[in-house]
Amino acid sequence: MNSMKIYVGTRGSILAIAQAMEVKKLLYNYFPDINVQIVHIVTSGDINDKISLSEIGGKGLFLKELEEALLTGTIDLAVHSMKDVPAFYCDGLVIPCILKRSSPYD
């Protein structure tokens, strides 16, 4: 039997990858037969890392490409730090869950 494949999008930073791996582990705990693939997505915020966020568009710069990948079906879910999520989120998308906070001293 073929297992269901889930594509999890995340940025390529060390923190983002660690968070995505935690989600992958949790998914396997509940759905052991699932096939989870981590997809690294480069965001505008990653490309423009020499300019302050306020000059180039704020927090949403780390989300735009993740949102587009969700809306086009390239990924099934995205993992991202809430600190970079703007108060008003993208139309057509929801935040279905939030993981328990890890140490704030990372």
XYZ file of N, CA and C in Angstrom:
318
model
N 0.837 -1.180 0.000
C 0.000 0.000 0.000
C 0.887 1.250 0.000
N 0.541 2.233 -0.810
C 1.285 3.488 -0.848
C 0.869 4.364 0.323
N 1.849 4.970 0.982
C 1.526 5.864 2.087
C 1.235 7.260 1.555
N 0.439 8.001 2.308
C 0.120 9.372 1.942
C 1.376 10.220 2.076
N 1.594 11.111 1.112
C 2.758 11.994 1.148
C 2.288 13.402 1.504
N 2.949 14.000 2.482
C 2.655 15.358 2.923
C 3.907 16.201 2.700
N 3.739 17.322 2.022
C 4.849 18.245 1.778
C 4.761 19.393 2.782
N 5.809 19.535 3.590
C 5.863 20.554 4.630
C 6.848 21.630 4.193
N 6.355 22.829 3.971
C 7.210 23.931 3.548
C 7.778 24.694 4.727
N 9.017 25.124 4.584
C 9.668 25.923 5.614
C 10.818 26.703 4.988
N 11.261 27.724 5.691
C 12.454 28.441 5.257
C 13.678 27.566 5.502
N 14.816 27.988 4.999
C 16.032 27.199 5.133
C 16.890 27.538 6.336
N 16.413 28.415 7.218
C 17.219 28.771 8.394
C 17.306 27.581 9.348
N 18.298 27.599 10.192
C 18.485 26.508 11.155
C 17.253 26.359 12.040
N 16.721 27.484 12.538
C 15.539 27.438 13.396
C 14.331 26.894 12.640
N 14.107 27.371 11.421
C 12.955 26.918 10.636
C 13.024 25.418 10.359
N 14.199 24.936 10.015
C 14.360 23.500 9.737
C 14.123 22.687 11.010
N 14.635 23.165 12.138
C 14.416 22.461 13.411
C 12.929 22.401 13.742
N 12.215 23.503 13.509
C 10.773 23.524 13.778
C 10.031 22.570 12.838
N 10.411 22.552 11.582
C 9.767 21.646 10.622
C 10.036 20.189 10.979
N 11.237 19.899 11.436
C 11.557 18.527 11.843
C 10.736 18.112 13.067
N 10.474 19.044 13.960
C 9.624 18.761 15.122
C 8.197 18.434 14.670
N 7.690 19.188 13.711
C 6.353 18.913 13.166
C 6.341 17.550 12.482
N 7.379 17.255 11.728
C 7.485 15.952 11.062
C 7.427 14.825 12.090
N 8.175 14.970 13.179
C 8.188 13.964 14.240
C 6.793 13.799 14.851
N 6.116 14.907 15.102
C 4.769 14.844 15.671
C 3.789 14.185 14.707
N 3.905 14.483 13.420
C 3.033 13.837 12.431
C 3.244 12.327 12.427
N 4.500 11.897 12.487
C 4.800 10.461 12.525
C 4.239 9.798 13.786
N 4.226 10.529 14.904
C 3.663 9.974 16.137
C 2.187 9.623 15.969
N 1.457 10.465 15.256
C 0.018 10.257 15.072
C -0.317 9.448 13.825
N 0.522 9.563 12.812
C 0.281 8.886 11.533
C 1.565 8.179 11.096
N 1.872 7.025 11.674
C 3.166 6.371 11.423
C 3.404 5.949 9.975
N 2.351 5.798 9.185
C 2.523 5.364 7.796
C 2.648 6.519 6.808
N 2.616 7.731 7.301
C 2.656 8.901 6.427
C 4.089 9.133 5.929
N 4.225 9.711 4.749
C 5.527 10.055 4.179
C 5.627 11.581 4.178
N 6.449 12.133 5.051
C 6.575 13.584 5.187
C 7.850 14.052 4.504
N 7.704 14.989 3.582
C 8.842 15.572 2.869
C 8.966 17.040 3.265
N 10.150 17.444 3.710
C 10.410 18.843 4.040
C 10.839 19.560 2.759
N 10.172 20.676 2.465
C 10.468 21.468 1.269
C 11.017 22.820 1.728
N 12.257 23.123 1.360
C 12.874 24.400 1.729
C 12.457 25.450 0.709
N 11.927 26.549 1.206
C 11.460 27.625 0.337
C 12.220 28.901 0.688
N 12.824 29.509 -0.312
C 13.548 30.766 -0.122
C 12.531 31.900 -0.181
N 12.548 32.760 0.832
C 11.597 33.873 0.888
C 12.282 35.190 0.554
N 11.473 36.200 0.284
C 12.013 37.535 0.005
C 12.846 38.042 1.173
N 12.423 37.724 2.388
C 13.185 38.129 3.571
C 14.554 37.486 3.632
N 14.665 36.266 3.103
C 15.964 35.587 3.075
C 16.892 36.227 2.048
N 16.339 36.613 0.924
C 17.129 37.188 -0.168
C 17.633 38.574 0.206
N 16.794 39.361 0.866
C 17.124 40.746 1.206
C 17.593 40.875 2.651
N 18.492 40.023 3.081
C 18.881 39.993 4.492
C 19.836 41.110 4.912
N 20.257 41.952 3.990
C 21.166 43.050 4.329
C 20.416 44.361 4.569
N 19.102 44.356 4.305
C 18.281 45.557 4.441
C 17.324 45.336 5.609
N 17.038 46.388 6.375
C 16.131 46.229 7.514
C 14.722 45.893 7.020
N 14.023 45.081 7.807
C 12.672 44.647 7.430
C 11.735 45.821 7.202
N 11.831 46.853 8.020
C 10.924 47.993 7.881
C 11.109 48.707 6.545
N 12.304 48.647 5.983
C 12.572 49.299 4.698
C 12.000 48.527 3.516
N 11.850 47.210 3.660
C 11.448 46.404 2.502
C 10.114 45.683 2.667
N 9.350 46.024 3.698
C 8.019 45.454 3.754
C 7.604 44.764 5.028
N 8.440 44.699 6.019
C 8.039 44.148 7.307
C 8.054 42.642 7.396
N 7.393 42.143 8.454
C 7.411 40.725 8.795
C 6.953 39.807 7.674
N 5.975 40.227 6.899
C 5.400 39.374 5.860
C 6.387 38.891 4.816
N 7.554 39.506 4.755
C 8.554 39.094 3.762
C 9.033 37.667 3.966
N 8.902 37.152 5.173
C 9.318 35.780 5.439
C 8.187 34.788 5.189
N 7.027 35.295 4.801
C 5.867 34.427 4.599
C 5.362 34.358 3.169
N 5.556 35.401 2.398
C 4.932 35.516 1.077
C 5.087 34.259 0.228
N 6.290 33.768 0.079
C 6.526 32.602 -0.776
C 5.941 31.323 -0.169
N 5.930 31.231 1.167
C 5.290 30.086 1.823
C 3.783 30.107 1.559
N 3.177 31.287 1.668
C 1.743 31.416 1.395
C 1.427 31.051 -0.053
N 2.248 31.537 -0.980
C 2.031 31.217 -2.396
C 2.133 29.714 -2.640
N 3.103 29.064 -2.007
C 3.264 27.612 -2.167
C 2.054 26.864 -1.613
N 1.490 27.347 -0.515
C 0.271 26.738 0.031
C -0.905 26.924 -0.921
N -1.083 28.142 -1.401
C -2.228 28.452 -2.262
C -2.170 27.734 -3.604
N -0.976 27.456 -4.108
C -0.846 26.757 -5.393
C -0.795 25.244 -5.233
N -0.726 24.771 -3.982
C -0.686 23.330 -3.748
C 0.701 22.714 -3.839
N 1.731 23.539 -3.924
C 3.104 23.032 -3.957
C 3.455 22.346 -2.639
N 2.941 22.899 -1.540
C 3.114 22.289 -0.218
C 1.737 22.110 0.414
N 1.661 21.192 1.370
C 0.399 20.926 2.057
C 0.251 21.728 3.341
N 1.369 22.036 3.961
C 1.347 22.863 5.163
C 2.682 23.568 5.285
N 2.669 24.655 6.039
C 3.893 25.433 6.242
C 4.174 25.535 7.734
N 5.450 25.520 8.071
C 5.883 25.678 9.455
C 6.658 26.987 9.520
N 6.253 27.835 10.476
C 6.884 29.142 10.554
C 6.804 29.683 11.972
N 7.743 30.522 12.352
C 7.734 31.163 13.673
C 6.636 32.218 13.732
N 5.861 32.192 14.802
C 4.779 33.172 14.954
C 5.301 34.598 15.064
N 6.541 34.761 15.488
C 7.095 36.109 15.636
C 7.144 36.858 14.308
N 7.140 36.144 13.202
C 7.208 36.778 11.887
C 5.861 36.822 11.170
N 4.805 36.361 11.825
C 3.484 36.349 11.193
C 2.792 37.675 11.494
N 2.364 38.407 10.451
C 1.676 39.675 10.685
C 0.310 39.448 11.344
N -0.217 40.494 11.958
C -1.510 40.392 12.646
C -2.629 40.013 11.678
N -2.562 40.483 10.452
C -3.571 40.149 9.448
C -2.957 39.153 8.484
N -3.542 37.968 8.449
C -2.976 36.868 7.675
C -3.583 36.827 6.282
N -3.012 36.043 5.411
C -3.390 35.912 4.008
C -4.810 35.355 3.846
N -5.617 35.992 2.990
C -6.950 35.471 2.670
C -6.828 34.077 2.070
N -7.714 33.182 2.495
C -7.721 31.825 1.962
C -6.884 30.847 2.757
N -6.154 31.342 3.754
C -5.320 30.472 4.584
C -5.702 30.636 6.050
N -5.486 29.589 6.817
C -5.744 29.629 8.258
C -4.525 29.098 9.004
N -4.448 29.432 10.265
C -3.428 28.858 11.140
C -4.158 27.799 11.964
N -4.064 26.524 11.541
C -4.863 25.481 12.191
C -4.315 24.999 13.527
N -3.037 25.223 13.770
C -2.477 24.798 15.055
C -1.206 25.578 15.348
N -0.897 25.611 16.625
C 0.329 26.245 17.103
C 0.956 25.274 18.089
N 2.215 24.969 17.880
C 2.904 24.041 18.772
C 3.230 24.702 20.106
N 3.418 23.879 21.103
C 3.837 24.366 22.406
C 5.165 25.099 22.246
N 5.282 26.215 22.912
C 6.486 27.028 22.800
C 7.696 26.312 23.395
N 8.786 26.367 22.654
C 10.068 25.871 23.162
C 10.701 26.981 23.988
N 11.924 26.795 24.358
C 12.629 27.807 25.137
C 12.669 29.134 24.382
N 12.342 30.244 25.042
C 12.418 31.545 24.382
C 13.852 32.056 24.265
N 14.814 31.293 24.742
C 16.214 31.721 24.757
C 17.026 31.150 23.606
N 16.349 30.734 22.525
C 17.070 30.185 21.377
C 17.700 31.314 20.624
